[in-house]
Amino acid sequence: MRNLKTSLFAFFFLLTTGFAFAQRSYKISYQQLKEYEGVYQYGKEDKLTIAASPVDTCLVAIIKLSVYPLKSADKDVFTDVGKNKITFLRNSSSQIIGYAKGNDTNRLIARSVKFSPKMWYPKMGADVKTYQYKYTTPGKFKDGLQPGDATAVGLDTALLDKMMNKIVRGQYPNVHSVLIIKGGKLVFEEYFYEYTKDSLQEMRSATKSIVSALTGIAIHQGFIKSKNERVVSYFPEYNLANNTDIKKTITVENMLANQSGLDCDVSNPKSAGAEEAMDASDDWVKFTLDLPMIDKPGNDGRYCSGNPITLGRIVEKTTHMDLPVYGQKNLFGPLGITGYKWNFKPDRSNINEYCQIYLHPRDMAKFGLLYLNKGVWNKKQVIPAEWVTESFRKHSVVQGVDYGYLWWLKYLDADGGVRYYGKAAQGNGGQKIYIFPDQDLVVAITGGNYNSKSPSDELISKYILPSFNKK
């Protein structure tokens, strides 16, 4: 459930090996790149796939649903976005047999792999020089979303056309989907590359906002007595390290606002709560609660993945249900969300999933609409209205941004200089659920720009929000 640092998902891209070096120019053809394609060992038990991109002449490493670029630096040598060195190994016959990263060597398992051509092109078959998008209303499906017309609700379809043209022409790469709800209706829905409405998208740290919702429901139902309950009291089975009197005062609310006071901050590589250290631990909740205190609970905000993971376990312990089961009964079921994937196991067995949820983009949009409507879905109060209000109220500042209860409270400046205030669930790669209450607007975007700048915010500020500039 991480956002900025993602060692579990981005094995190639962490600055931890000491092999960072200046990238050099080395020309290589697409046919030469294809020599490296195959399925490789990844760690002790997992696999990754290497593919050659015909579009920008680079290799990509595919881990689960995530795609990461590797740039050629020298013969058999590539670098990642962190400029770390990946060296492919050959046998006496000059055949590729594996790769080395730092002190780790991973063998080639299979050479022959088929890749869908769709994975390289935003719209397969589209001529990027002549492509011209023409807006059409979304289709209607039996999932609870009602389609509508963007023009009828005041959106500028000329701007939407321009956005689509730029995405298809590659000016905004690795955008997987864009969906817009205005006036309670789905008025825009487009997918790119091999992604469709039926494709699951990993949510990364946007999962945190799902945990927030379930925590609020559990409090409302009386399983958790209040947001002021002390966290350590839920784990009497742990013999905690650094168990000071101050640590015993950490509350559920402190963790919702990322104000636990624990030495856990993904933006600080020297933090004792570094995610790489948690990854290797047998129990991620105990690891989190074992951390030393560096601040009083309720003071400074620090982005810590251990906080929502701990909250998820509290929901499980109090409801006597696995978190996904509780979520199905009280959140996903009422919203008609099906076919999602969620393996909430906070230990190193989950090192490549990291407790994140996988959702369809339309279901992301429904979750956003639920919050826009103050927790109501089909005239039923799914999440208490007061919880939605509190979640969207500023409780802390995290990484320089106002923060609610596992929701980012952000603003975007649209073209024209108008500032729009929104609430966002967001995850690495460009996964965004934006809610703009004043505009009665929800935008859901998914993408694959992992560990690099995502164009999601720019798409919203340049092509969606300007429709409201003169209103």
GROMACS .gro file of C-alpha atoms in nm:
model
  471
    1MET     CA    1   0.000   0.000   0.000
    2ARG     CA    2   0.285   0.229  -0.074
    3ASN     CA    3   0.317   0.538  -0.285
    4LEU     CA    4   0.656   0.708  -0.328
    5LYS     CA    5   0.889   0.425  -0.230
    6THR     CA    6   0.801   0.084  -0.362
    7SER     CA    7   1.080  -0.163  -0.306
    8LEU     CA    8   0.843  -0.456  -0.320
    9PHE     CA    9   0.714  -0.364  -0.661
   10ALA     CA   10   1.022  -0.198  -0.800
   11PHE     CA   11   1.310  -0.433  -0.732
   12PHE     CA   12   1.521  -0.269  -0.999
   13PHE     CA   13   1.462   0.083  -0.891
   14LEU     CA   14   1.574   0.140  -0.534
   15LEU     CA   15   1.891   0.325  -0.450
   16THR     CA   16   2.013   0.062  -0.207
   17THR     CA   17   2.279  -0.135  -0.391
   18GLY     CA   18   2.554   0.123  -0.414
   19PHE     CA   19   2.585   0.068  -0.789
   20ALA     CA   20   2.440   0.399  -0.902
   21PHE     CA   21   2.641   0.555  -1.182
   22ALA     CA   22   2.609   0.812  -1.455
   23GLN     CA   23   2.413   0.677  -1.749
   24ARG     CA   24   2.608   0.660  -2.074
   25SER     CA   25   2.484   0.668  -2.428
   26TYR     CA   26   2.483   0.328  -2.597
   27LYS     CA   27   2.293   0.263  -2.916
   28ILE     CA   28   2.113  -0.067  -2.953
   29SER     CA   29   1.856  -0.188  -3.203
   30TYR     CA   30   1.517  -0.336  -3.131
   31GLN     CA   31   1.633  -0.674  -3.264
   32GLN     CA   32   1.930  -0.668  -3.029
   33LEU     CA   33   1.701  -0.585  -2.739
   34LYS     CA   34   1.486  -0.887  -2.811
   35GLU     CA   35   1.780  -1.108  -2.720
   36TYR     CA   36   1.718  -1.021  -2.353
   37GLU     CA   37   1.349  -1.110  -2.355
   38GLY     CA   38   1.235  -1.391  -2.131
   39VAL     CA   39   1.114  -1.494  -1.788
   40TYR     CA   40   1.370  -1.451  -1.511
   41GLN     CA   41   1.402  -1.550  -1.151
   42TYR     CA   42   1.305  -1.264  -0.920
   43GLY     CA   43   1.423  -1.309  -0.565
   44LYS     CA   44   1.389  -1.655  -0.411
   45GLU     CA   45   1.040  -1.750  -0.521
   46ASP     CA   46   0.904  -1.507  -0.777
   47LYS     CA   47   0.949  -1.433  -1.145
   48LEU     CA   48   0.966  -1.128  -1.365
   49THR     CA   49   0.944  -1.085  -1.740
   50ILE     CA   50   1.176  -0.880  -1.961
   51ALA     CA   51   1.031  -0.742  -2.286
   52ALA     CA   52   1.172  -0.524  -2.565
   53SER     CA   53   0.968  -0.216  -2.653
   54PRO     CA   54   0.937  -0.148  -3.027
   55VAL     CA   55   0.821   0.207  -2.951
   56ASP     CA   56   1.109   0.368  -2.763
   57THR     CA   57   1.386   0.105  -2.800
   58CYS     CA   58   1.427   0.012  -2.439
   59LEU     CA   59   1.376  -0.293  -2.223
   60VAL     CA   60   1.100  -0.314  -1.968
   61ALA     CA   61   1.081  -0.528  -1.657
   62ILE     CA   62   0.730  -0.656  -1.588
   63ILE     CA   63   0.652  -0.745  -1.226
   64LYS     CA   64   0.294  -0.854  -1.169
   65LEU     CA   65   0.097  -0.575  -1.343
   66SER     CA   66   0.376  -0.318  -1.321
   67VAL     CA   67   0.605  -0.222  -1.608
   68TYR     CA   68   0.941  -0.049  -1.548
   69PRO     CA   69   1.184   0.086  -1.814
   70LEU     CA   70   1.548  -0.017  -1.837
   71LYS     CA   71   1.773   0.204  -2.054
   72SER     CA   72   2.073   0.069  -2.239
   73ALA     CA   73   2.405   0.196  -2.098
   74ASP     CA   74   2.664  -0.041  -2.241
   75LYS     CA   75   2.690  -0.388  -2.390
   76ASP     CA   76   2.467  -0.613  -2.176
   77VAL     CA   77   2.434  -0.331  -1.923
   78PHE     CA   78   2.114  -0.137  -1.849
   79THR     CA   79   2.012   0.120  -1.594
   80ASP     CA   80   1.687   0.186  -1.417
   81VAL     CA   81   1.530   0.523  -1.330
   82GLY     CA   82   1.758   0.534  -1.024
   83LYS     CA   83   2.065   0.482  -1.248
   84ASN     CA   84   2.137   0.145  -1.087
   85LYS     CA   85   2.325  -0.107  -1.298
   86ILE     CA   86   2.160  -0.424  -1.429
   87THR     CA   87   2.408  -0.656  -1.606
   88PHE     CA   88   2.292  -0.948  -1.819
   89LEU     CA   89   2.505  -1.262  -1.804
   90ARG     CA   90   2.607  -1.494  -2.088
   91ASN     CA   91   2.737  -1.849  -2.107
   92SER     CA   92   3.031  -1.976  -2.311
   93SER     CA   93   2.804  -1.986  -2.618
   94SER     CA   94   2.721  -1.617  -2.568
   95GLN     CA   95   2.360  -1.692  -2.476
   96ILE     CA   96   2.187  -1.486  -2.211
   97ILE     CA   97   2.148  -1.696  -1.895
   98GLY     CA   98   2.048  -1.441  -1.632
   99TYR     CA   99   2.115  -1.097  -1.487
  100ALA     CA  100   2.307  -0.953  -1.195
  101LYS     CA  101   2.214  -0.663  -0.971
  102GLY     CA  102   2.462  -0.586  -0.702
  103ASN     CA  103   2.552  -0.914  -0.533
  104ASP     CA  104   2.238  -1.090  -0.653
  105THR     CA  105   2.227  -1.314  -0.959
  106ASN     CA  106   1.897  -1.428  -1.110
  107ARG     CA  107   1.876  -1.694  -1.376
  108LEU     CA  108   1.682  -1.700  -1.700
  109ILE     CA  109   1.391  -1.945  -1.669
  110ALA     CA  110   1.231  -1.931  -2.015
  111ARG     CA  111   1.333  -1.757  -2.336
  112SER     CA  112   1.014  -1.774  -2.538
  113VAL     CA  113   0.746  -1.530  -2.427
  114LYS     CA  114   0.452  -1.388  -2.623
  115PHE     CA  115   0.360  -1.025  -2.574
  116SER     CA  116   0.042  -0.857  -2.690
  117PRO     CA  117   0.117  -0.575  -2.937
  118LYS     CA  118  -0.145  -0.370  -2.752
  119MET     CA  119   0.087  -0.324  -2.457
  120TRP     CA  120   0.304  -0.083  -2.658
  121TYR     CA  121   0.044   0.143  -2.819
  122PRO     CA  122  -0.221   0.363  -2.651
  123LYS     CA  123  -0.468   0.280  -2.927
  124MET     CA  124  -0.370  -0.017  -3.141
  125GLY     CA  125  -0.390   0.066  -3.509
  126ALA     CA  126  -0.424   0.441  -3.460
  127ASP     CA  127  -0.212   0.662  -3.686
  128VAL     CA  128  -0.053   0.902  -3.439
  129LYS     CA  129  -0.006   1.163  -3.711
  130THR     CA  130  -0.370   1.177  -3.819
  131TYR     CA  131  -0.562   1.048  -3.516
  132GLN     CA  132  -0.854   1.268  -3.415
  133TYR     CA  133  -1.071   1.170  -3.121
  134LYS     CA  134  -1.442   1.242  -3.121
  135TYR     CA  135  -1.624   1.231  -2.789
  136THR     CA  136  -1.886   0.961  -2.731
  137THR     CA  137  -2.091   0.890  -2.421
  138PRO     CA  138  -1.992   0.586  -2.212
  139GLY     CA  139  -2.180   0.259  -2.241
  140LYS     CA  140  -2.433   0.137  -1.989
  141PHE     CA  141  -2.362  -0.176  -1.789
  142LYS     CA  142  -2.534  -0.337  -1.494
  143ASP     CA  143  -2.284  -0.219  -1.232
  144GLY     CA  144  -2.468   0.074  -1.077
  145LEU     CA  145  -2.311   0.352  -1.282
  146GLN     CA  146  -2.542   0.562  -1.496
  147PRO     CA  147  -2.396   0.701  -1.821
  148GLY     CA  148  -2.443   1.063  -1.920
  149ASP     CA  149  -2.336   1.319  -2.176
  150ALA     CA  150  -2.037   1.542  -2.094
  151THR     CA  151  -2.179   1.839  -2.285
  152ALA     CA  152  -2.507   1.820  -2.095
  153VAL     CA  153  -2.325   1.859  -1.762
  154GLY     CA  154  -2.103   2.144  -1.874
  155LEU     CA  155  -1.774   1.974  -1.958
  156ASP     CA  156  -1.580   2.102  -2.256
  157THR     CA  157  -1.565   1.809  -2.499
  158ALA     CA  158  -1.316   2.000  -2.717
  159LEU     CA  159  -1.072   1.983  -2.425
  160LEU     CA  160  -1.147   1.614  -2.378
  161ASP     CA  161  -1.082   1.556  -2.748
  162LYS     CA  162  -0.749   1.738  -2.715
  163MET     CA  163  -0.654   1.529  -2.411
  164MET     CA  164  -0.731   1.207  -2.595
  165ASN     CA  165  -0.532   1.312  -2.901
  166LYS     CA  166  -0.227   1.383  -2.686
  167ILE     CA  167  -0.254   1.052  -2.498
  168VAL     CA  168  -0.289   0.850  -2.818
  169ARG     CA  169   0.000   1.037  -2.978
  170GLY     CA  170   0.223   0.943  -2.687
  171GLN     CA  171   0.258   1.285  -2.527
  172TYR     CA  172   0.120   1.144  -2.203
  173PRO     CA  173   0.260   0.789  -2.191
  174ASN     CA  174   0.145   0.499  -1.977
  175VAL     CA  175  -0.202   0.628  -1.898
  176HIS     CA  176  -0.427   0.323  -1.861
  177SER     CA  177  -0.769   0.478  -1.815
  178VAL     CA  178  -0.953   0.806  -1.757
  179LEU     CA  179  -1.306   0.817  -1.615
  180ILE     CA  180  -1.513   1.122  -1.521
  181ILE     CA  181  -1.831   1.139  -1.315
  182LYS     CA  182  -2.021   1.469  -1.320
  183GLY     CA  183  -2.364   1.524  -1.178
  184GLY     CA  184  -2.375   1.165  -1.056
  185LYS     CA  185  -2.330   1.021  -1.405
  186LEU     CA  186  -2.035   0.863  -1.581
  187VAL     CA  187  -1.978   1.106  -1.868
  188PHE     CA  188  -1.632   1.002  -1.989
  189GLU     CA  189  -1.464   0.662  -2.002
  190GLU     CA  190  -1.159   0.572  -2.209
  191TYR     CA  191  -0.898   0.297  -2.188
  192PHE     CA  192  -0.554   0.261  -2.342
  193TYR     CA  193  -0.297  -0.001  -2.433
  194GLU     CA  194  -0.428  -0.346  -2.340
  195TYR     CA  195  -0.650  -0.214  -2.061
  196THR     CA  196  -1.031  -0.232  -2.071
  197LYS     CA  197  -1.315  -0.185  -1.825
  198ASP     CA  198  -1.262  -0.547  -1.722
  199SER     CA  199  -0.894  -0.502  -1.636
  200LEU     CA  200  -0.798  -0.502  -1.270
  201GLN     CA  201  -0.569  -0.217  -1.173
  202GLU     CA  202  -0.340  -0.229  -0.873
  203MET     CA  203  -0.426   0.054  -0.638
  204ARG     CA  204  -0.094   0.081  -0.457
  205SER     CA  205  -0.129   0.345  -0.183
  206ALA     CA  206  -0.481   0.438  -0.289
  207THR     CA  207  -0.564   0.126  -0.085
  208LYS     CA  208  -0.509   0.340   0.225
  209SER     CA  209  -0.834   0.527   0.160
  210ILE     CA  210  -1.020   0.194   0.142
  211VAL     CA  211  -0.876   0.105   0.485
  212SER     CA  212  -0.992   0.444   0.613
  213ALA     CA  213  -1.347   0.372   0.496
  214LEU     CA  214  -1.354   0.030   0.664
  215THR     CA  215  -1.213   0.176   0.985
  216GLY     CA  216  -1.492   0.432   0.991
  217ILE     CA  217  -1.755   0.166   0.931
  218ALA     CA  218  -1.609  -0.050   1.209
  219ILE     CA  219  -1.625   0.243   1.451
  220HIS     CA  220  -1.984   0.319   1.349
  221GLN     CA  221  -2.083  -0.044   1.405
  222GLY     CA  222  -1.926  -0.045   1.750
  223PHE     CA  223  -1.649  -0.295   1.680
  224ILE     CA  224  -1.395  -0.022   1.746
  225LYS     CA  225  -1.527   0.191   2.031
  226SER     CA  226  -1.396   0.522   1.898
  227LYS     CA  227  -1.117   0.685   1.703
  228ASN     CA  228  -0.962   0.766   2.040
  229GLU     CA  229  -0.897   0.402   2.123
  230ARG     CA  230  -0.532   0.330   2.198
  231VAL     CA  231  -0.365   0.117   1.935
  232VAL     CA  232  -0.123  -0.081   2.153
  233SER     CA  233  -0.411  -0.210   2.366
  234TYR     CA  234  -0.534  -0.416   2.070
  235PHE     CA  235  -0.215  -0.621   2.063
  236PRO     CA  236  -0.162  -0.772   2.410
  237GLU     CA  237   0.008  -1.072   2.248
  238TYR     CA  238   0.307  -0.857   2.150
  239ASN     CA  239   0.606  -0.798   2.374
  240LEU     CA  240   0.686  -0.466   2.213
  241ALA     CA  241   1.025  -0.303   2.188
  242ASN     CA  242   1.061   0.062   2.285
  243ASN     CA  243   0.729   0.033   2.468
  244THR     CA  244   0.724   0.371   2.638
  245ASP     CA  245   0.432   0.540   2.808
  246ILE     CA  246   0.412   0.779   2.512
  247LYS     CA  247   0.382   0.491   2.266
  248LYS     CA  248   0.089   0.356   2.464
  249THR     CA  249  -0.101   0.679   2.390
  250ILE     CA  250  -0.104   0.633   2.009
  251THR     CA  251  -0.467   0.634   1.898
  252VAL     CA  252  -0.657   0.506   1.599
  253GLU     CA  253  -0.697   0.868   1.489
  254ASN     CA  254  -0.322   0.926   1.508
  255MET     CA  255  -0.267   0.645   1.261
  256LEU     CA  256  -0.545   0.763   1.031
  257ALA     CA  257  -0.374   1.102   1.011
  258ASN     CA  258  -0.020   0.956   0.989
  259GLN     CA  259   0.066   1.124   1.319
  260SER     CA  260   0.168   0.819   1.520
  261GLY     CA  261   0.499   0.969   1.629
  262LEU     CA  262   0.677   0.646   1.537
  263ASP     CA  263   1.011   0.658   1.357
  264CYS     CA  264   0.847   0.569   1.027
  265ASP     CA  265   0.873   0.801   0.726
  266VAL     CA  266   0.911   0.681   0.368
  267SER     CA  267   1.062   1.016   0.268
  268ASN     CA  268   1.350   0.964   0.513
  269PRO     CA  269   1.592   0.686   0.406
  270LYS     CA  270   1.739   0.683   0.758
  271SER     CA  271   1.404   0.614   0.922
  272ALA     CA  272   1.398   0.300   1.139
  273GLY     CA  273   1.064   0.222   0.978
  274ALA     CA  274   1.209   0.197   0.627
  275GLU     CA  275   0.987  -0.026   0.419
  276GLU     CA  276   1.275  -0.249   0.309
  277ALA     CA  277   1.328  -0.343   0.673
  278MET     CA  278   0.958  -0.409   0.726
  279ASP     CA  279   0.948  -0.624   0.412
  280ALA     CA  280   1.183  -0.878   0.565
  281SER     CA  281   1.002  -0.899   0.898
  282ASP     CA  282   0.767  -1.183   0.991
  283ASP     CA  283   0.494  -0.952   1.119
  284TRP     CA  284   0.456  -0.605   0.971
  285VAL     CA  285   0.224  -0.487   1.247
  286LYS     CA  286   0.466  -0.585   1.522
  287PHE     CA  287   0.751  -0.432   1.323
  288THR     CA  288   0.558  -0.103   1.311
  289LEU     CA  289   0.466  -0.104   1.679
  290ASP     CA  290   0.822  -0.200   1.779
  291LEU     CA  291   0.960   0.120   1.626
  292PRO     CA  292   1.101   0.388   1.857
  293MET     CA  293   0.907   0.707   1.913
  294ILE     CA  294   1.057   1.027   1.772
  295ASP     CA  295   0.761   1.256   1.831
  296LYS     CA  296   0.450   1.291   2.041
  297PRO     CA  297   0.142   1.128   1.882
  298GLY     CA  298  -0.071   1.391   1.711
  299ASN     CA  299   0.220   1.617   1.619
  300ASP     CA  300   0.397   1.607   1.281
  301GLY     CA  301   0.264   1.397   0.997
  302ARG     CA  302   0.491   1.126   0.852
  303TYR     CA  303   0.393   0.901   0.564
  304CYS     CA  304   0.412   0.548   0.701
  305SER     CA  305   0.269   0.238   0.535
  306GLY     CA  306   0.269   0.058   0.868
  307ASN     CA  307  -0.010   0.282   0.996
  308PRO     CA  308  -0.293   0.167   0.763
  309ILE     CA  309  -0.166  -0.191   0.781
  310THR     CA  310  -0.198  -0.177   1.159
  311LEU     CA  311  -0.547  -0.027   1.129
  312GLY     CA  312  -0.646  -0.310   0.896
  313ARG     CA  313  -0.541  -0.564   1.158
  314ILE     CA  314  -0.739  -0.379   1.425
  315VAL     CA  315  -1.049  -0.404   1.206
  316GLU     CA  316  -0.983  -0.776   1.164
  317LYS     CA  317  -0.927  -0.835   1.536
  318THR     CA  318  -1.239  -0.645   1.643
  319THR     CA  319  -1.476  -0.780   1.376
  320HIS     CA  320  -1.332  -1.134   1.378
  321MET     CA  321  -1.330  -1.122   0.998
  322ASP     CA  322  -1.055  -1.105   0.739
  323LEU     CA  323  -1.037  -0.748   0.614
  324PRO     CA  324  -1.145  -0.835   0.255
  325VAL     CA  325  -1.443  -1.031   0.394
  326TYR     CA  326  -1.547  -0.739   0.612
  327GLY     CA  327  -1.501  -0.510   0.315
  328GLN     CA  328  -1.718  -0.729   0.094
  329LYS     CA  329  -1.999  -0.730   0.347
  330ASN     CA  330  -1.996  -0.363   0.434
  331LEU     CA  331  -1.846  -0.174   0.138
  332PHE     CA  332  -1.790  -0.363  -0.185
  333GLY     CA  333  -2.112  -0.562  -0.172
  334PRO     CA  334  -2.339  -0.258  -0.124
  335LEU     CA  335  -2.161  -0.082  -0.413
  336GLY     CA  336  -2.193  -0.382  -0.643
  337ILE     CA  337  -1.815  -0.416  -0.665
  338THR     CA  338  -1.720  -0.767  -0.772
  339GLY     CA  339  -1.417  -0.940  -0.917
  340TYR     CA  340  -1.169  -0.736  -0.714
  341LYS     CA  341  -0.856  -0.889  -0.565
  342TRP     CA  342  -0.727  -0.824  -0.213
  343ASN     CA  343  -0.476  -1.034  -0.025
  344PHE     CA  344  -0.437  -0.864   0.311
  345LYS     CA  345  -0.155  -1.057   0.479
  346PRO     CA  346   0.078  -0.816   0.662
  347ASP     CA  347   0.394  -1.023   0.662
  348ARG     CA  348   0.676  -1.107   0.423
  349SER     CA  349   0.461  -1.365   0.242
  350ASN     CA  350   0.294  -1.059   0.089
  351ILE     CA  351   0.615  -0.898  -0.028
  352ASN     CA  352   0.497  -0.858  -0.389
  353GLU     CA  353   0.140  -0.750  -0.311
  354TYR     CA  354   0.196  -0.536  -0.004
  355CYS     CA  355  -0.163  -0.571   0.111
  356GLN     CA  356  -0.289  -0.361  -0.179
  357ILE     CA  357  -0.629  -0.400  -0.342
  358TYR     CA  358  -0.687  -0.444  -0.716
  359LEU     CA  359  -1.001  -0.276  -0.854
  360HIS     CA  360  -1.162  -0.213  -1.190
  361PRO     CA  361  -1.152   0.156  -1.289
  362ARG     CA  362  -1.532   0.180  -1.287
  363ASP     CA  363  -1.528   0.056  -0.928
  364MET     CA  364  -1.268   0.320  -0.839
  365ALA     CA  365  -1.506   0.579  -0.979
  366LYS     CA  366  -1.793   0.435  -0.773
  367PHE     CA  367  -1.586   0.459  -0.456
  368GLY     CA  368  -1.517   0.823  -0.535
  369LEU     CA  369  -1.885   0.888  -0.603
  370LEU     CA  370  -1.974   0.727  -0.271
  371TYR     CA  371  -1.756   0.979  -0.089
  372LEU     CA  372  -1.882   1.267  -0.302
  373ASN     CA  373  -2.234   1.171  -0.190
  374LYS     CA  374  -2.127   1.170   0.176
  375GLY     CA  375  -2.132   0.792   0.205
  376VAL     CA  376  -2.469   0.729   0.037
  377TRP     CA  377  -2.516   0.472  -0.240
  378ASN     CA  378  -2.858   0.394  -0.386
  379LYS     CA  379  -3.022   0.578  -0.095
  380LYS     CA  380  -2.835   0.363   0.158
  381GLN     CA  381  -2.584   0.510   0.403
  382VAL     CA  382  -2.284   0.284   0.342
  383ILE     CA  383  -2.027   0.503   0.518
  384PRO     CA  384  -2.140   0.738   0.798
  385ALA     CA  385  -2.170   1.093   0.664
  386GLU     CA  386  -1.978   1.228   0.962
  387TRP     CA  387  -1.690   0.994   0.881
  388VAL     CA  388  -1.670   1.127   0.527
  389THR     CA  389  -1.667   1.481   0.666
  390GLU     CA  390  -1.393   1.402   0.917
  391SER     CA  391  -1.190   1.214   0.655
  392PHE     CA  392  -1.194   1.524   0.436
  393ARG     CA  393  -1.100   1.761   0.717
  394LYS     CA  394  -0.737   1.862   0.767
  395HIS     CA  395  -0.578   1.671   1.054
  396SER     CA  396  -0.211   1.691   0.962
  397VAL     CA  397   0.038   1.790   0.696
  398VAL     CA  398   0.220   1.503   0.525
  399GLN     CA  399   0.506   1.568   0.282
  400GLY     CA  400   0.395   1.929   0.265
  401VAL     CA  401   0.035   1.845   0.171
  402ASP     CA  402  -0.276   1.875   0.391
  403TYR     CA  403  -0.394   1.534   0.503
  404GLY     CA  404  -0.721   1.391   0.635
  405TYR     CA  405  -0.792   1.035   0.740
  406LEU     CA  406  -0.575   0.850   0.485
  407TRP     CA  407  -0.695   1.095   0.218
  408TRP     CA  408  -0.483   1.368   0.057
  409LEU     CA  409  -0.642   1.715   0.064
  410LYS     CA  410  -0.496   1.869  -0.250
  411TYR     CA  411  -0.555   2.155  -0.484
  412LEU     CA  412  -0.486   2.175  -0.857
  413ASP     CA  413  -0.435   2.495  -1.050
  414ALA     CA  414  -0.619   2.472  -1.380
  415ASP     CA  415  -0.515   2.648  -1.699
  416GLY     CA  416  -0.634   3.002  -1.654
  417GLY     CA  417  -0.498   3.029  -1.302
  418VAL     CA  418  -0.807   2.904  -1.119
  419ARG     CA  419  -0.744   2.689  -0.811
  420TYR     CA  420  -0.963   2.387  -0.742
  421TYR     CA  421  -0.965   2.207  -0.407
  422GLY     CA  422  -1.004   1.831  -0.411
  423LYS     CA  423  -0.965   1.515  -0.206
  424ALA     CA  424  -0.750   1.236  -0.344
  425ALA     CA  425  -0.681   0.869  -0.295
  426GLN     CA  426  -0.359   0.811  -0.483
  427GLY     CA  427  -0.097   0.547  -0.549
  428ASN     CA  428   0.236   0.509  -0.727
  429GLY     CA  429   0.213   0.485  -1.104
  430GLY     CA  430  -0.066   0.739  -1.140
  431GLN     CA  431  -0.357   0.570  -0.962
  432LYS     CA  432  -0.590   0.855  -0.866
  433ILE     CA  433  -0.941   0.895  -0.734
  434TYR     CA  434  -1.004   1.269  -0.720
  435ILE     CA  435  -1.315   1.420  -0.567
  436PHE     CA  436  -1.402   1.786  -0.623
  437PRO     CA  437  -1.712   1.852  -0.408
  438ASP     CA  438  -1.769   2.210  -0.527
  439GLN     CA  439  -1.774   2.093  -0.888
  440ASP     CA  440  -1.980   1.778  -0.818
  441LEU     CA  441  -1.698   1.593  -0.991
  442VAL     CA  442  -1.511   1.264  -0.958
  443VAL     CA  443  -1.212   1.173  -1.175
  444ALA     CA  444  -1.054   0.827  -1.170
  445ILE     CA  445  -0.726   0.773  -1.354
  446THR     CA  446  -0.500   0.469  -1.366
  447GLY     CA  447  -0.150   0.446  -1.505
  448GLY     CA  448   0.185   0.276  -1.522
  449ASN     CA  449   0.432   0.557  -1.455
  450TYR     CA  450   0.588   0.377  -1.160
  451ASN     CA  451   0.857   0.560  -0.964
  452SER     CA  452   0.837   0.847  -1.211
  453LYS     CA  453   0.621   1.150  -1.261
  454SER     CA  454   0.263   1.065  -1.348
  455PRO     CA  455   0.067   1.292  -1.585
  456SER     CA  456  -0.257   1.230  -1.390
  457ASP     CA  457  -0.271   1.568  -1.218
  458GLU     CA  458  -0.180   1.751  -1.539
  459LEU     CA  459  -0.456   1.576  -1.733
  460ILE     CA  460  -0.709   1.695  -1.477
  461SER     CA  461  -0.576   2.050  -1.449
  462LYS     CA  462  -0.533   2.109  -1.823
  463TYR     CA  463  -0.827   1.928  -1.980
  464ILE     CA  464  -1.099   1.867  -1.721
  465LEU     CA  465  -1.104   2.142  -1.459
  466PRO     CA  466  -1.079   2.434  -1.707
  467SER     CA  467  -1.439   2.355  -1.803
  468PHE     CA  468  -1.536   2.519  -1.473
  469ASN     CA  469  -1.317   2.830  -1.497
  470LYS     CA  470  -1.598   3.065  -1.597
  471LYS     CA  471  -1.876   2.909  -1.392
   0.00000   0.00000   0.00000
